[in-house]
C-alpha positions in Angstrom: -8.6 -8.6 -14.6 -11.3 -8.4 -11.9 -11.6 -11.4 -9.7 -13.6 -12.8 -6.7 -11.2 -10.9 -4.4 -12.0 -7.7 -6.3 -15.7 -8.3 -5.7 -15.1 -8.7 -2.0 -12.9 -5.6 -2.0 -15.4 -3.5 -3.9 -17.9 -4.2 -1.1 -15.4 -3.3 1.6 -14.0 -0.3 -0.2 -16.9 1.2 -2.2 -17.5 4.6 -3.8 -18.7 6.4 -0.7 -15.5 5.5 1.1 -13.4 6.4 -1.9 -15.1 9.8 -2.3 -14.7 10.6 1.4 -11.0 9.7 1.2 -10.3 11.9 -1.8 -12.1 14.8 -0.2 -10.0 14.4 2.9 -6.8 14.2 0.7 -7.7 17.4 -1.1 -8.3 19.3 2.1 -5.5 17.9 4.3 -3.0 16.1 2.1 -1.9 12.5 2.5 -2.7 10.6 5.6 -0.1 10.5 8.4 1.3 7.0 7.6 1.3 7.9 3.8 3.5 10.9 4.6 6.0 8.6 6.3 6.3 6.6 3.1 6.7 9.8 1.0 9.4 11.1 3.3 11.2 7.8 3.3 11.2 7.6 -0.5 12.3 11.2 -0.9 15.2 10.5 1.5 16.6 8.2 -1.2 17.2 11.2 -3.5 16.2 9.3 -6.6 14.8 10.9 -9.7 12.9 9.7 -12.8 12.0 6.5 -11.0 9.4 3.9 -12.1 6.9 3.5 -9.3 4.7 0.5 -8.5 2.0 1.3 -6.0 0.3 -1.9 -4.9 -3.2 -1.4 -3.4 -2.8 2.3 -4.1 -6.3 3.4 -3.1 -7.0 7.0 -4.2 -3.4 7.2 -5.6 -2.0 9.6 -3.0 1.5 8.2 -3.3 1.8 8.5 -7.0 0.0 11.8 -7.1 2.7 13.2 -4.8 5.8 11.4 -6.2 5.0 12.2 -9.8 5.8 15.8 -8.9 9.5 15.2 -8.0 10.6 11.6 -7.8 8.8 9.4 -10.3 8.5 9.7 -14.1 5.7 7.1 -14.3 3.7 4.8 -12.1 1.7 1.6 -12.1 -1.3 1.6 -9.7 -2.7 -1.9 -9.0 -5.9 -2.1 -6.9 -8.7 -4.6 -6.4 -11.3 -1.8 -5.7 -12.9 -0.4 -8.8 -14.3 2.6 -6.9 -10.9 3.6 -5.6 -9.3 3.2 -9.1 -12.0 5.4 -10.6 -11.4 8.2 -8.0 -7.6 7.8 -8.5 -8.0 8.2 -12.3 -10.1 11.3 -11.8 -7.6 12.9 -9.5 -4.7 12.0 -11.9 -6.6 13.7 -14.7 -7.3 16.7 -12.5 -3.5 16.9 -11.8 -2.7 16.5 -15.5 -0.6 13.3 -15.1 -3.1 10.6 -16.0 -1.0 9.7 -19.1 1.9 8.8 -16.8 0.0 6.2 -14.7 -1.0 2.7 -15.7 -4.1 1.7 -13.8 -4.7 -2.0 -13.2 -7.9 -3.3 -11.7 -6.8 -6.6 -10.0 -5.5 -8.3 -7.0 -1.8 -7.8 -7.4 -1.1 -11.4 -6.3 -3.1 -12.6 -9.3 -1.5 -10.4 -11.9 2.1 -10.1 -10.6 3.7 -12.0 -13.5 2.1 -9.5 -15.9 3.2 -6.4 -14.0 6.6 -5.0 -15.0 9.4 -4.3 -12.4 9.8 -0.8 -11.0 12.5 1.1 -9.2 10.3 1.7 -6.1 7.5 -0.5 -4.8 5.0 0.8 -2.2 2.3 -0.9 -0.1 0.5 1.5 2.1 -1.9 -0.3 4.5 -2.1 -3.3 2.1 -0.4 -6.2 3.9 -3.1 -6.2 6.6 -5.7 -6.9 3.9 -3.9 -10.0 2.6 -4.2 -13.5 4.3 -1.1 -14.7 2.3 1.3 -11.9 3.3 4.3 -14.1 2.4 3.2 -14.5 -1.2 2.4 -10.8 -1.5 5.7 -9.5 -0.1 7.8 -12.0 -2.1 6.1 -10.8 -5.3 6.5 -7.2 -4.3 10.2 -7.7 -3.6 10.7 -9.5 -6.9 9.2 -6.4 -8.6 11.5 -3.9 -7.0 14.9 -2.8 -8.4 15.8 -0.4 -5.7 13.5 0.0 -2.7 10.3 -1.1 -1.0 8.3 1.1 1.4 5.3 -0.3 3.3 3.0 0.5 6.2 1.3 -2.1 8.4 -0.4 -2.2 11.8 1.9 -2.2 14.8 2.2 -5.5 16.6 1.3 -4.1 20.1 -1.2 -5.2 22.7 -3.9 -2.6 21.9 -3.8 -3.4 18.2 -4.1 -7.2 18.9 -7.3 -6.5 20.9 -8.6 -4.1 18.3 -8.1 -6.7 15.5 -9.8 -9.5 17.5 -12.9 -7.2 18.1 -13.1 -6.2 14.4 -12.7 -9.7 13.2 -15.4 -10.9 15.6 -17.9 -8.4 14.2 -16.9 -9.2 10.6 -17.6 -12.9 11.3 -20.9 -12.0 13.1 -22.0 -10.0 10.2 -20.9 -12.6 7.7 -18.6 -10.1 6.0 -16.1 -12.1 3.8 -13.5 -9.3 4.1 -10.9 -9.8 6.8 -8.0 -7.7 8.2 -4.9 -9.3 9.6 -2.2 -8.5 12.1 0.8 -10.3 10.6 4.0 -11.0 12.5 6.4 -8.1 11.7 9.6 -10.1 12.4 8.5 -12.6 9.8 7.7 -9.9 7.2 11.1 -8.3 7.9 12.9 -11.6 7.5 11.2 -12.4 4.2 12.0 -9.0 2.7 15.7 -9.3 3.8 15.9 -12.8 2.3 14.9 -11.3 -1.0 18.0 -9.1 -1.0 17.0 -6.0 0.9 18.2 -4.2 4.0 15.9 -2.1 6.2 17.2 1.5 6.2 14.4 3.3 8.0 11.6 2.5 10.5 9.0 5.0 11.8 6.1 4.5 14.1 2.7 6.1 14.7 0.2 5.0 17.3 -1.5 2.5 14.9 0.9 2.2 11.9 4.5 1.4 11.4 6.5 2.3 8.2 9.5 0.4 7.0 11.8 1.3 4.1 14.0 -1.3 2.5 16.7 -0.7 0.0 18.1 -3.4 -2.3 21.6 -4.4 -1.5 24.0 -2.7 -3.9 21.4 -0.2 -5.1 22.7 2.7 -3.0 
């Protein structure tokens, strides 16, 4: 269900970017912050899980977790170029039949997407103006755990985001990035019945793992 958001995302995350990312993934493996998500999920010691990867990009999370944690996955992404590359990689790895690819903004199709044991959002929250609606919908779709990465709320990231947004406006680019308040995101997810059980930080990114109360 492509939408206006998908058109904006296709311009921001086009085929050249997707091809560059998949080449890097094949050479070096998942990006550093993605590895934190993978480590966190594997620490739960779950098997045969249903995975929902929101804004999954080239599909690195489900490409990896279908090897040992997940039995099937749903990949929702607003970028047609990234979905195309993710599908190609899934076919190359012989697990395309285990992934349901959905071209849409997750916030638009959330009622149509089934629940999953594990929900992941890798570098996705910072692309959404309505992070509250996104995280609430993500939490409602998770039966066991949510893992997400987002930019750290530190002084050098605040400066970086101001500069980037200035040039986006200057160039009349409709796509925006956001540095959302981490404490508010944390409160929202906890209010939906989750507890934070892991927190890891890199220079730019922070990874938080939440487990549903009573799911352990």
